[in-house]
Short mmCIF file of C-alpha atoms in Angstrom, two decimals:
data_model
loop_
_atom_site.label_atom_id
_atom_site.label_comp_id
_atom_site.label_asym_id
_atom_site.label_seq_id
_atom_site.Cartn_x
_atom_site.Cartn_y
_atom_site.Cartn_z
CA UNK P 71 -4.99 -69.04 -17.45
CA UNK P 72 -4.93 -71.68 -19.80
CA UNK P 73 -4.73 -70.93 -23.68
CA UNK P 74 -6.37 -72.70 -26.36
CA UNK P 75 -3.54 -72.15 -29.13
CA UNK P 76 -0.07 -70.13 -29.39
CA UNK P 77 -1.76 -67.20 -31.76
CA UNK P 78 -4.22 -66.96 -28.29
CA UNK P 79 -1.12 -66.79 -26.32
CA UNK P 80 0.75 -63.60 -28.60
CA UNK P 81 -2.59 -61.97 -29.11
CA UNK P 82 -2.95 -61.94 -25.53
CA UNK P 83 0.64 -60.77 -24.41
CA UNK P 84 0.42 -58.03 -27.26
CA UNK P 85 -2.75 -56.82 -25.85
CA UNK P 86 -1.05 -56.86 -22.42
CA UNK P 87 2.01 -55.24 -23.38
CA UNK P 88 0.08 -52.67 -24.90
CA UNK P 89 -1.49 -52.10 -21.72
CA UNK P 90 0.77 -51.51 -20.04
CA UNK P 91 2.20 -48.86 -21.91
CA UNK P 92 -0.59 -46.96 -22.57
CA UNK P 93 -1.26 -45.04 -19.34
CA UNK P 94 2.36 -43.40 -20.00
CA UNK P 95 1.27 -42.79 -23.50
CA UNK P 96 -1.92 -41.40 -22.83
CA UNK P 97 -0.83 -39.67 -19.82
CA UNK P 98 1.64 -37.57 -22.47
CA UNK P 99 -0.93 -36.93 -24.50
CA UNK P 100 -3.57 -35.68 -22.10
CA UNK P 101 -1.84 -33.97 -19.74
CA UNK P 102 -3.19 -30.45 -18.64
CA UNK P 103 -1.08 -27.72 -20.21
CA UNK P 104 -0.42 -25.26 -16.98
CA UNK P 105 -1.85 -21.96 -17.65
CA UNK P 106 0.92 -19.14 -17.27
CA UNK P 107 0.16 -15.28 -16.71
CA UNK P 108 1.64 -12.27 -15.11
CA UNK P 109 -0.27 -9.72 -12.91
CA UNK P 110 0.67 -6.63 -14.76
CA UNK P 111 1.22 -4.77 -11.21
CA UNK P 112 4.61 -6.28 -11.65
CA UNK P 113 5.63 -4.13 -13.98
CA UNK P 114 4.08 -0.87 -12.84
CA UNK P 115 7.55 0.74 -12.78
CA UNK P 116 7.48 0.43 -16.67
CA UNK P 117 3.88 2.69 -17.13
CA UNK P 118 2.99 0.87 -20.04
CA UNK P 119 -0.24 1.10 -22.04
CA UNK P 120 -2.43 -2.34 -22.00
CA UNK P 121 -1.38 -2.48 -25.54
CA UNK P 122 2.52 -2.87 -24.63
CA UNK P 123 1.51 -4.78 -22.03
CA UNK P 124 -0.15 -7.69 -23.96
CA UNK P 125 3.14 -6.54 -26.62
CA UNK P 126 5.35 -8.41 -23.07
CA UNK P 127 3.01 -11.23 -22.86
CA UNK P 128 3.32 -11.93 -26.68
CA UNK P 129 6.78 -11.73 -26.50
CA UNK P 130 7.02 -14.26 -23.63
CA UNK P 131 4.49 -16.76 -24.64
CA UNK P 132 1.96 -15.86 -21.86
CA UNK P 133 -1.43 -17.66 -21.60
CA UNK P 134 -2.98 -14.74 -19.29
CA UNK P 135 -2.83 -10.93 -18.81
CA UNK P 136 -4.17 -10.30 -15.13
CA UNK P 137 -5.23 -6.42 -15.16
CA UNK P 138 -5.65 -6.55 -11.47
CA UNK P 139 -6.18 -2.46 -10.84
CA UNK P 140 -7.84 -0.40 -13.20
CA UNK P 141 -5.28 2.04 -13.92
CA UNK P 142 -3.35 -0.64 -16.00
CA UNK P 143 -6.18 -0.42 -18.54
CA UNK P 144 -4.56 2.59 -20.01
CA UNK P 145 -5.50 5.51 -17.61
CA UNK P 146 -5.38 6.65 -14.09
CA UNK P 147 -9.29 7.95 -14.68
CA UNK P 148 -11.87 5.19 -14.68
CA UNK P 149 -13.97 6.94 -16.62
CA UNK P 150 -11.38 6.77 -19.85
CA UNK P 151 -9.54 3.24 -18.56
CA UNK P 152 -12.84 1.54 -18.82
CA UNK P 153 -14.58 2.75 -21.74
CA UNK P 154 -16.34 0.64 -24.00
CA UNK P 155 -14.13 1.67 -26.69
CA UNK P 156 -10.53 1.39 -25.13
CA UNK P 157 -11.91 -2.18 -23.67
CA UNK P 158 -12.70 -3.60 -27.12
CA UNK P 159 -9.67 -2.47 -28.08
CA UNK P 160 -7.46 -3.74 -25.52
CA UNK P 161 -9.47 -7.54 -25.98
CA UNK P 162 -9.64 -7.21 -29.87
CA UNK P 163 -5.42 -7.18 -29.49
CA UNK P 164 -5.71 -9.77 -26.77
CA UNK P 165 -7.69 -11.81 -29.17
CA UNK P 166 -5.12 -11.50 -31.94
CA UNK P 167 -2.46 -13.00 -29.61
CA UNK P 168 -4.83 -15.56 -28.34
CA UNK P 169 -3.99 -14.28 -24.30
CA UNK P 170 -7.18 -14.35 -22.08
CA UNK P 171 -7.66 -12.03 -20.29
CA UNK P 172 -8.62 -11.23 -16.14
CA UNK P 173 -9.49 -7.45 -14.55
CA UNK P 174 -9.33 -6.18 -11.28
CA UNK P 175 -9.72 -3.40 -8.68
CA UNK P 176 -8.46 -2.56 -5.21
CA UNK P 177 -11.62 -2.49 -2.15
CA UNK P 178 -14.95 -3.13 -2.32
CA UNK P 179 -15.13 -2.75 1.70
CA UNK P 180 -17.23 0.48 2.27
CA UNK P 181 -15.93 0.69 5.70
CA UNK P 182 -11.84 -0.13 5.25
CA UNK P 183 -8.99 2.09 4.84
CA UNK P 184 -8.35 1.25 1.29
CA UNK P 185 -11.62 2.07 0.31
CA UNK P 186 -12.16 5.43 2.13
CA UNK P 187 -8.67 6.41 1.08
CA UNK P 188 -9.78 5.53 -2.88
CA UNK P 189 -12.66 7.67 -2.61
CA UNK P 190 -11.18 10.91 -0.85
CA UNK P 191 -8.66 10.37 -3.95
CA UNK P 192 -11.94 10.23 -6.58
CA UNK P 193 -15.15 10.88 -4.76
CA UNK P 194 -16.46 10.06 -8.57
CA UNK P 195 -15.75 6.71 -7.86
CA UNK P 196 -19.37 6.04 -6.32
CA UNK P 197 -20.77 2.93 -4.07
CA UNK P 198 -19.04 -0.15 -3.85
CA UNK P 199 -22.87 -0.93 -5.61
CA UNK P 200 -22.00 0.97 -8.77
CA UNK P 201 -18.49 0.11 -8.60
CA UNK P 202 -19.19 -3.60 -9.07
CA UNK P 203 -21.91 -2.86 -11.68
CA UNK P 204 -18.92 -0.77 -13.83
CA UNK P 205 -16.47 -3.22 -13.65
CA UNK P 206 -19.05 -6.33 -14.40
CA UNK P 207 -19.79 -4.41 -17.64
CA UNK P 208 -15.98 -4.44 -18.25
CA UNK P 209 -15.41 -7.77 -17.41
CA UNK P 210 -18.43 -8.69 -20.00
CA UNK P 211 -16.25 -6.75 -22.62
CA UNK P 212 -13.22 -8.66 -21.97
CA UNK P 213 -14.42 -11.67 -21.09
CA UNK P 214 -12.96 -11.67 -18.26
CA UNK P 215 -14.59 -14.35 -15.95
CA UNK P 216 -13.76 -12.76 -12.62
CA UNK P 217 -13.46 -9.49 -10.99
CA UNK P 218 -10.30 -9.52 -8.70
CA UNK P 219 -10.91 -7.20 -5.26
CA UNK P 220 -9.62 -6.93 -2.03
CA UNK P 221 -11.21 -6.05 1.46
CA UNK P 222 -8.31 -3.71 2.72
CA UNK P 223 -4.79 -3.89 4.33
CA UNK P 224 -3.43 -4.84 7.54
CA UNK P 225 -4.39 -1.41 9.27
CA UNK P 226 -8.07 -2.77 8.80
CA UNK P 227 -6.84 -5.29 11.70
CA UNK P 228 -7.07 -2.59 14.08
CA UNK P 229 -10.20 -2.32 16.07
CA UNK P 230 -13.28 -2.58 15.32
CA UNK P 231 -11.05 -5.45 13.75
CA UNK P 232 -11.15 -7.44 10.92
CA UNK P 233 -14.80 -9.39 11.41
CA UNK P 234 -16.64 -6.29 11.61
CA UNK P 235 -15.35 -5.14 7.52
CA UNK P 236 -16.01 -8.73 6.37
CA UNK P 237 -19.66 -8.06 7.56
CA UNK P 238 -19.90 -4.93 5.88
CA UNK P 239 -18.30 -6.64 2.85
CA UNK P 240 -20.62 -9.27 2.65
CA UNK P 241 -23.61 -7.38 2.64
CA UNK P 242 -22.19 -5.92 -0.71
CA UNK P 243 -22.08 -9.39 -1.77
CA UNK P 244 -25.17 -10.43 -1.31
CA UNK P 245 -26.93 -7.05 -2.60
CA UNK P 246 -25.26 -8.23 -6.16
CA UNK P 247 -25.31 -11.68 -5.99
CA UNK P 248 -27.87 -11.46 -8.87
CA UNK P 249 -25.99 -9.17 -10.67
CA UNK P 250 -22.77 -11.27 -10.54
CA UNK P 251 -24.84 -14.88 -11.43
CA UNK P 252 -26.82 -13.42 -14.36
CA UNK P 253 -23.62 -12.22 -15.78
CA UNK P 254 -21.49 -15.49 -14.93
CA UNK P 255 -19.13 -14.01 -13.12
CA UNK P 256 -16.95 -13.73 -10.18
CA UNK P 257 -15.43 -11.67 -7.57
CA UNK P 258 -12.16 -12.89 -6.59
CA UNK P 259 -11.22 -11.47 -3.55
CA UNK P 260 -7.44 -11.18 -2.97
CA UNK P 261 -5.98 -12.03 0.94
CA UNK P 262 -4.14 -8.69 0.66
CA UNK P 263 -1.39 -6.54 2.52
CA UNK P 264 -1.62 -8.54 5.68
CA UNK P 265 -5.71 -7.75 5.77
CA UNK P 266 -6.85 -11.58 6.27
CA UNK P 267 -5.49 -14.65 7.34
CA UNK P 268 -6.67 -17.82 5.76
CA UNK P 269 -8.99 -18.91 7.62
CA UNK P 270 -10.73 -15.62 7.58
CA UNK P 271 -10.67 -15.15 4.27
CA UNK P 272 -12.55 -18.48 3.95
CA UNK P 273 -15.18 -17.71 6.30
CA UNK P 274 -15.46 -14.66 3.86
CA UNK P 275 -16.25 -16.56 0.84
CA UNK P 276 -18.26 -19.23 2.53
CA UNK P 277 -20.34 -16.45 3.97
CA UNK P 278 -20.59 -14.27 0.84
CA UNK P 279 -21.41 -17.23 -0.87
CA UNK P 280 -19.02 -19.37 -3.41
CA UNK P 281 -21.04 -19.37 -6.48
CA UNK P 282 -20.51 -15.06 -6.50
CA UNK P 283 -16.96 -15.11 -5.02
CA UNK P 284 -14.06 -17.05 -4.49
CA UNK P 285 -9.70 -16.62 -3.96
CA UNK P 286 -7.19 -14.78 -5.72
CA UNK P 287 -4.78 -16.25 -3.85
CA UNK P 288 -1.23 -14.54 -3.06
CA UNK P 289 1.48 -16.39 -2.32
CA UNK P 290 3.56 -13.68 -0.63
CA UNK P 291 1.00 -11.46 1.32
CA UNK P 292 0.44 -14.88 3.81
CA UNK P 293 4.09 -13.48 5.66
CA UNK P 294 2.65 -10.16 6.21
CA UNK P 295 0.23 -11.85 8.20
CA UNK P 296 2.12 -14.44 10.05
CA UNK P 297 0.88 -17.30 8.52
CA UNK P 298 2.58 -20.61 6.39
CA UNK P 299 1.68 -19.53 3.14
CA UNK P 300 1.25 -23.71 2.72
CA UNK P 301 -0.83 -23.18 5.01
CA UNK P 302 -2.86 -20.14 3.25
CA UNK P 303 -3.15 -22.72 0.18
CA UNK P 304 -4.41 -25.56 1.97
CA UNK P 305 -7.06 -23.81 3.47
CA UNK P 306 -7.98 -21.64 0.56
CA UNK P 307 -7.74 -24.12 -2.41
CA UNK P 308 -11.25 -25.09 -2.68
CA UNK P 309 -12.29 -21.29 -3.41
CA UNK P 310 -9.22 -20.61 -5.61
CA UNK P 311 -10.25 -18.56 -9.21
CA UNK P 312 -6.66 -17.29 -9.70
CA UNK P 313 -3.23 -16.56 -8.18
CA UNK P 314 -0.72 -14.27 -6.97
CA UNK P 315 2.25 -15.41 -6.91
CA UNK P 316 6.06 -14.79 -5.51
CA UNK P 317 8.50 -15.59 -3.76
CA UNK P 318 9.60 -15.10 -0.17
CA UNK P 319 12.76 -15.52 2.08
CA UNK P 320 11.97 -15.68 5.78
CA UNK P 321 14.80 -16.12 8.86
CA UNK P 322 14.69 -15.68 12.40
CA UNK P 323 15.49 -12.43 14.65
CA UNK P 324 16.50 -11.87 17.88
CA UNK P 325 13.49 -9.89 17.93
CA UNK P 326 11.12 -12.54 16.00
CA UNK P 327 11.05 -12.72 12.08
CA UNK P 328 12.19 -11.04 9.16
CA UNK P 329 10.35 -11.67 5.74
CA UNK P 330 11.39 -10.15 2.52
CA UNK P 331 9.57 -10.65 -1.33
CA UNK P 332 12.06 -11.94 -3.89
CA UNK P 333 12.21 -12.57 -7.47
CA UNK P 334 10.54 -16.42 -8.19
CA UNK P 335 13.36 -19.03 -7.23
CA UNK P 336 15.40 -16.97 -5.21
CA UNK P 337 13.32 -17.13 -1.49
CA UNK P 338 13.21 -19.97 0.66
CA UNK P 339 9.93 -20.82 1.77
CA UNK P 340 9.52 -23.65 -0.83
CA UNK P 341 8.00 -22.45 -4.14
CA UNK P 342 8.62 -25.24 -5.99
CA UNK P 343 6.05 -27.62 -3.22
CA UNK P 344 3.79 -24.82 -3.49
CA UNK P 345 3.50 -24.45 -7.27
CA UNK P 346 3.41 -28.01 -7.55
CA UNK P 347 0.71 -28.43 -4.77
CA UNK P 348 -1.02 -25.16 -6.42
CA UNK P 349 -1.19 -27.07 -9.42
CA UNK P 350 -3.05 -30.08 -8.28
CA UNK P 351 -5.27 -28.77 -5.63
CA UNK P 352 -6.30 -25.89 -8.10
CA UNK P 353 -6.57 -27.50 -11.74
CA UNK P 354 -7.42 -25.22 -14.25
CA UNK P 355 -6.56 -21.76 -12.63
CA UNK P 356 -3.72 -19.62 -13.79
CA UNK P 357 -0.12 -19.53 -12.10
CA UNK P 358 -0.20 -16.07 -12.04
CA UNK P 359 3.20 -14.01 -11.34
CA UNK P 360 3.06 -10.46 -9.11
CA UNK P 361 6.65 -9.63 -8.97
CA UNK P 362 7.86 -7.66 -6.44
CA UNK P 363 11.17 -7.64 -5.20
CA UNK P 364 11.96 -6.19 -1.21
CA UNK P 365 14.54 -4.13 -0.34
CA UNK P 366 14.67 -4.18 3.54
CA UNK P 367 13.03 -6.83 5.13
CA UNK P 368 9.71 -6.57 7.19
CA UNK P 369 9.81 -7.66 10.94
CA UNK P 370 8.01 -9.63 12.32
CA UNK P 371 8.72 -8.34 16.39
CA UNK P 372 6.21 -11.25 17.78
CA UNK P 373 8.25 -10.73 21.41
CA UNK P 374 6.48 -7.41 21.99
CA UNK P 375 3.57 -7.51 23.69
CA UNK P 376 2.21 -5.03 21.51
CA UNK P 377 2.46 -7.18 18.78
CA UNK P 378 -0.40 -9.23 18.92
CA UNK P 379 -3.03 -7.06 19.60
CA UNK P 380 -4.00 -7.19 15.80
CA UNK P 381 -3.80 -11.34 16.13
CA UNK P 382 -5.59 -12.53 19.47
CA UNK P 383 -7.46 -15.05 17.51
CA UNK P 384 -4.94 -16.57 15.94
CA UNK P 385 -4.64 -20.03 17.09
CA UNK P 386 -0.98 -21.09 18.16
CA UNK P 387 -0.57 -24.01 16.09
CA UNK P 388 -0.98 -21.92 13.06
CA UNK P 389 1.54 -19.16 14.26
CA UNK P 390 4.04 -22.57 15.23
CA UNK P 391 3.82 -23.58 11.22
CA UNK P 392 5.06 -20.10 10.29
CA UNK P 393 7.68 -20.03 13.04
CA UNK P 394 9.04 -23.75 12.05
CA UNK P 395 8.90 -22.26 8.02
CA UNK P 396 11.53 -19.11 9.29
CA UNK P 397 13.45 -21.22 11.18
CA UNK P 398 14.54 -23.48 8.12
CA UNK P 399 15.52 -20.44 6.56
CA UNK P 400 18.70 -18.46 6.70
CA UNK P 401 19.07 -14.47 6.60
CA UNK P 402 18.52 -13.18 2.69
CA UNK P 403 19.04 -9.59 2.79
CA UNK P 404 18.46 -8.25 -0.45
CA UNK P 405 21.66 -7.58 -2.88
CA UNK P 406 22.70 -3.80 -3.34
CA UNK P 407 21.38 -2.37 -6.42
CA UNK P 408 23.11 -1.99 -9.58
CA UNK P 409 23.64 1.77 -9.65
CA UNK P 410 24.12 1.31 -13.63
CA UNK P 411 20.68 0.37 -13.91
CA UNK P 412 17.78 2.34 -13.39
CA UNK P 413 14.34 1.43 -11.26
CA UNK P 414 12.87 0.38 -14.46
CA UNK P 415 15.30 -1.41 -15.67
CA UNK P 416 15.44 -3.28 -12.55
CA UNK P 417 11.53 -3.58 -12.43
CA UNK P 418 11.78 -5.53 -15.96
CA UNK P 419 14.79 -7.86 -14.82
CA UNK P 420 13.08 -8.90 -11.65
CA UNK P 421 10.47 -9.97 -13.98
CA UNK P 422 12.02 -11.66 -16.96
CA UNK P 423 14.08 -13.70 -14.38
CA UNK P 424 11.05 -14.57 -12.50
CA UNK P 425 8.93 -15.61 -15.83
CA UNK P 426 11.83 -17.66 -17.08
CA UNK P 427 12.83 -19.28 -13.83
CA UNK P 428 8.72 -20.33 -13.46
CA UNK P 429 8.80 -21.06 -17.53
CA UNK P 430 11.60 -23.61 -16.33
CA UNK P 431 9.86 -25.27 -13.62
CA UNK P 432 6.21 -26.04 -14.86
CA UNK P 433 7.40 -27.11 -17.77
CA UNK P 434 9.39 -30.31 -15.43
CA UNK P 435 6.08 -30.52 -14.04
#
C-alpha cells in the first residue's frame, strides 16, 4: 500500500492499532453476564417460607429463584401455596430484590407413578388439564416464563415402558397447546429420577411440540439412567429453558458402577466442561443449582442380566460413553457426617459451598 504523505501513514496505523484492540475491548464490555439461580429443593431441609427463601438469594447475590414444586410457595396445600394473594406477594418481594423468578410442579403424566401417587395423596388435585391451567395462572402472576414438570421416575421404565407415558403425556400437551401459546409460556419438562434418557426426552419435546415445551435439564439425574450426562447436554441443548444442576462422582465396581451426587466441585464427571459447554450451547438460560449431596452410592449392577430389562433400547455406544466417564473416575464415598451438626445445618453448608464454588467458576468464565 503506498501512502501519499506521513500524516496518511500515522492516521492509518492509529486506525489499525485501534483495531486491533477493539474486539478485546468490546468483547469486555459486551459480554453476557451468566445468569445464576438455585432450585429451592436444595434447601428443603431448611422449611423456609418463599419469603426467606428470596431473604438466601438476596443475601447471595442470586439472579433466579427456581420454585420447582409447589409446596415451596409457602404451603403444602395448593389451594393456599398458590393463591393470588400469597403469589403477588411472594413476586412483589422478588421484585424489590430484582430476582426473577421460575415455578414448578412434579407429573403431568396421567398414567405414571408420580402422578397416581400425587393424587391418592390429594385427590383435590384434579386433571393434569386443570393442573396446567392453575399453575399457568401462577406463572402469569409471577412472571414466570415456564412451568417446570416432570413425566415420572425410573419405576415408569417398567412395562408398559417408558414410550407408552410419553404418549399419554403428549396428548396433554397438545390439548393445551393453546392455552400455553396465548399465555407465552412454557412447560419445561425435567429428565427426572432416572425416568428418560436423552434421547427420549427429545423425542418428547419434538413430539409435544417445541414452541409449548422444552428441557429443564439436570445434570445429575443422567447417572441414574446410565447415560454421559455430556451426553444428556449435547442432545438436549437445543430444547434447553433452564437447568438442574450438580455434581456427580462415578467409579467402577466389580459389579458395574457406583454413582453418588456431591456438592458442586467436589464429583468427578467434569463440571467445569459441562458448565462451560452449558453456557455456550444454551445462552441466555439460568445455571441453576439443585443441591443434593449422597450418602451411599447408587449401583449401577449392569452384569446382571436383570439389569437391563428397563434399557433394551439403549444403544451400546451410548452406554460405552458412560462406562469410559466411570472409568476415569476413582471411588468417592461420601465423608462421615459431622455429628456436631445437624441435617439442616448440613443441608445449608452443602449449599453455600456449592453457590460459592459455582460463584468462583463463572465468574473465570
Amino acid at each position: 500500500m503506498l501512502f501519499r504523505s506521513r500524516r496518511e501513514f500515522l492516521k492509518t496505523l492509529g486506525a489499525a492499532a485501534l483495531a486491533a484492540s477493539a474486539p478485546a475491548a468490546l468483547m469486555a464490555q459486551t459480554k453476557p453476564k451468566v445468569r445464576f439461580g438455585v432450585d429451592m429443593f436444595s434447601l428443603g431441609a431448611q422449611n423456609w417460607t418463599p419469603f426467606q427463601q428470596l431473604d438466601f438469594a438476596k443475601k447471595w447475590n442470586l439472579d433466579m429463584v427456581h420454585f420447582s414444586e409447589v409446596r415451596f410457595l409457602g404451603s403444602t396445600k395448593w389451594q393456599e401455596a398458590l393463591a393470588p394473594d400469597n403469589l403477588k406477594k411472594v413476586r412483589d418481594k422478588a421484585d424489590e430484590y430484582k430476582i426473577d423468578l421460575e415455578i414448578g410442579m412434579r407429573s403431568l403424566c396421567p398414567t405414571s407413578s408420580d402422578f397416581k401417587r400425587a393424587q391418592d395423596a390429594d385427590p383435590t388435585l384434579g386433571t393434569a388439564d386443570e393442573q396446567i391451567t392453575r399453575m399457568i395462572a401462577a406463572a402469569k402472576i409471577l412472571r414466570s416464563p415456564i412451568i417446570r414438570c416432570v413425566l415420572g421416575t425410573q419405576a415408569d421404565r417398567q412395562p408398559p415402558g417408558i414410550v407408552s407415558h410419553q404418549d399419554a403425556f403428549i396428548r396433554v400437551m397438545k390439548a393445551n397447546r393453546s392455552k400455553l401459546l396465548d399465555a407465552e409460556i412454557k412447560l419445561a419438562v425435567e429428565n427426572h429420577a432416572g425416568d428418560q434418557q436423552a434421547r427420549e426426552l427429545k423425542r418428547l419435546i419434538e413430539e409435544g411440540g417445541p414452541d409449548i415445551v422444552g428441557v429443564c435439564l439436570d445434570s445429575g439425574n443422567p447417572v441414574w439412567t446410565i447415560e454421559d450426562p455430556h451426553l444428556t447436554l449435547e442432545t438436549l441443548a437445543p430444547y434447553v429453558l433452564t437447568s438442574h444442576m450438580r455434581d456427580s462422582a462415578l467409579w467402577r465396581t466389580p459389579e458395574g458402577i457406583a454413582v453418588r451426587w456431591t456438592r458442586m466441585g467436589d464429583g468427578n464427571m467434569g463440571m467445569e466442561d459441562y458448565i462451560r459447554t452449558y453456557v455456550a450451547k444454551c445462552p441466555g438460560k439460568a445455571v441453576s443449582l439443585e443441591v443434593i449431596v449422597s450418602g451411599m452410592p447408587r449401583a449401577v449392577n449392569y452384569s446382571d442380566p436383570k439389569f437391563w430389562s428397563i434399557y433394551q433400547t439403549t444403544p451400546a455406544w451410548e452406554f460405552a460413553r458412560f462406562v469410559a466417564l466411570a472409568d476415569k473416575g476413582s471411588p468417592k464415598p461420601a465423608a462421615p457426617p459431622d455429628p456436631a451438626m445437624t441435617p439442616q445445618q448440613r443441608n445449608l453448608a452443602d449449599v453455600e459451598a456449592s453457590i460459592q464454588w459455582t460463584q468462583a467458576f463463572i465468574a473465570k468464565l
